[in-house]
Tab-separated table of N, CA and C in Angstrom:
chain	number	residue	atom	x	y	z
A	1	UNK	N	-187.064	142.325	63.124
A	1	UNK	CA	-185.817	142.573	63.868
A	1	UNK	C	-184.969	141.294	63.847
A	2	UNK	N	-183.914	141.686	63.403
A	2	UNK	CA	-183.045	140.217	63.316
A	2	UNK	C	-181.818	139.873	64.659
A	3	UNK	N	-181.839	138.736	64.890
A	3	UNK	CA	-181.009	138.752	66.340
A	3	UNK	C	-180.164	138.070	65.780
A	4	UNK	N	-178.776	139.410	66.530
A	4	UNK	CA	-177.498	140.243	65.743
A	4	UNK	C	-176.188	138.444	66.128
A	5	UNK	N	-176.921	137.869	67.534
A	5	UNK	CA	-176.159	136.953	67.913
A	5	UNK	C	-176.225	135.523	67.249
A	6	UNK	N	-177.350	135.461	66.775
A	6	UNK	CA	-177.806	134.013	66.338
A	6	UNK	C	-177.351	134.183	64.765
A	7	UNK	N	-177.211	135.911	63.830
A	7	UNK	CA	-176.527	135.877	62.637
A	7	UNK	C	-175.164	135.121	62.658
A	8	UNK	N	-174.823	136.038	63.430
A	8	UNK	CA	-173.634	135.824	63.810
A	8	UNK	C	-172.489	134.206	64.271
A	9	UNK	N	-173.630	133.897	64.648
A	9	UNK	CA	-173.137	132.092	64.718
A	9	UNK	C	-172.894	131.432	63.477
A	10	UNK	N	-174.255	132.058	62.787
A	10	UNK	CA	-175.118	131.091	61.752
A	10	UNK	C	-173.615	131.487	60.565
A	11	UNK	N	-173.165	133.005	60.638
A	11	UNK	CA	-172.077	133.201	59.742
A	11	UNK	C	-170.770	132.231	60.040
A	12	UNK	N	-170.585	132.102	61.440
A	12	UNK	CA	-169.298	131.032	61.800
A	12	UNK	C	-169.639	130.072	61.557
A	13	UNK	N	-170.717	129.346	61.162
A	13	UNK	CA	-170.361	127.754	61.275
A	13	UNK	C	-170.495	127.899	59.708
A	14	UNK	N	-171.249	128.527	58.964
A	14	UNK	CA	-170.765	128.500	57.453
A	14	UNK	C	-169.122	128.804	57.398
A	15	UNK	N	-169.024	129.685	57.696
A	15	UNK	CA	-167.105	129.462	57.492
A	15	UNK	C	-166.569	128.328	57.699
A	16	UNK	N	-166.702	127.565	59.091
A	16	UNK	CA	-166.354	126.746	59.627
A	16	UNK	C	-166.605	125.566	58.543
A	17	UNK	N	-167.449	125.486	58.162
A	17	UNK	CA	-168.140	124.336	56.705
A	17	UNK	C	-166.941	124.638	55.721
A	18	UNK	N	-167.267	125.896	55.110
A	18	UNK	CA	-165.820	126.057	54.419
A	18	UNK	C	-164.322	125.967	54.333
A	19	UNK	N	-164.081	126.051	55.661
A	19	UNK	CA	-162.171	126.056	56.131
A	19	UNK	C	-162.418	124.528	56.081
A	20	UNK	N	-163.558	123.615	56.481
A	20	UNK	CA	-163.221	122.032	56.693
A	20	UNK	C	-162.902	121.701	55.208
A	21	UNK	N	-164.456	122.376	54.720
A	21	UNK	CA	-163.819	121.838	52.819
A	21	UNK	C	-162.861	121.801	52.110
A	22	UNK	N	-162.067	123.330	52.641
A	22	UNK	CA	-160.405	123.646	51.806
A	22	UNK	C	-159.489	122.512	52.060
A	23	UNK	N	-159.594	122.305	53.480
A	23	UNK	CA	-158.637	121.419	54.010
A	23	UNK	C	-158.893	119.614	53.879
């Protein structure tokens, strides 16, 4: 069972890694 909240972070701070890189 995967916990839906801790994906969910783990997906924002990879974005967050990415929008810093573009910029």
């Amino acid at each position: 069972i995967y916990d839906v909240t801790n994906l969910g972070n783990v997906l924002i701070k990879e974005l967050e890694k990415r929008v810093e890189k573009n910029n």
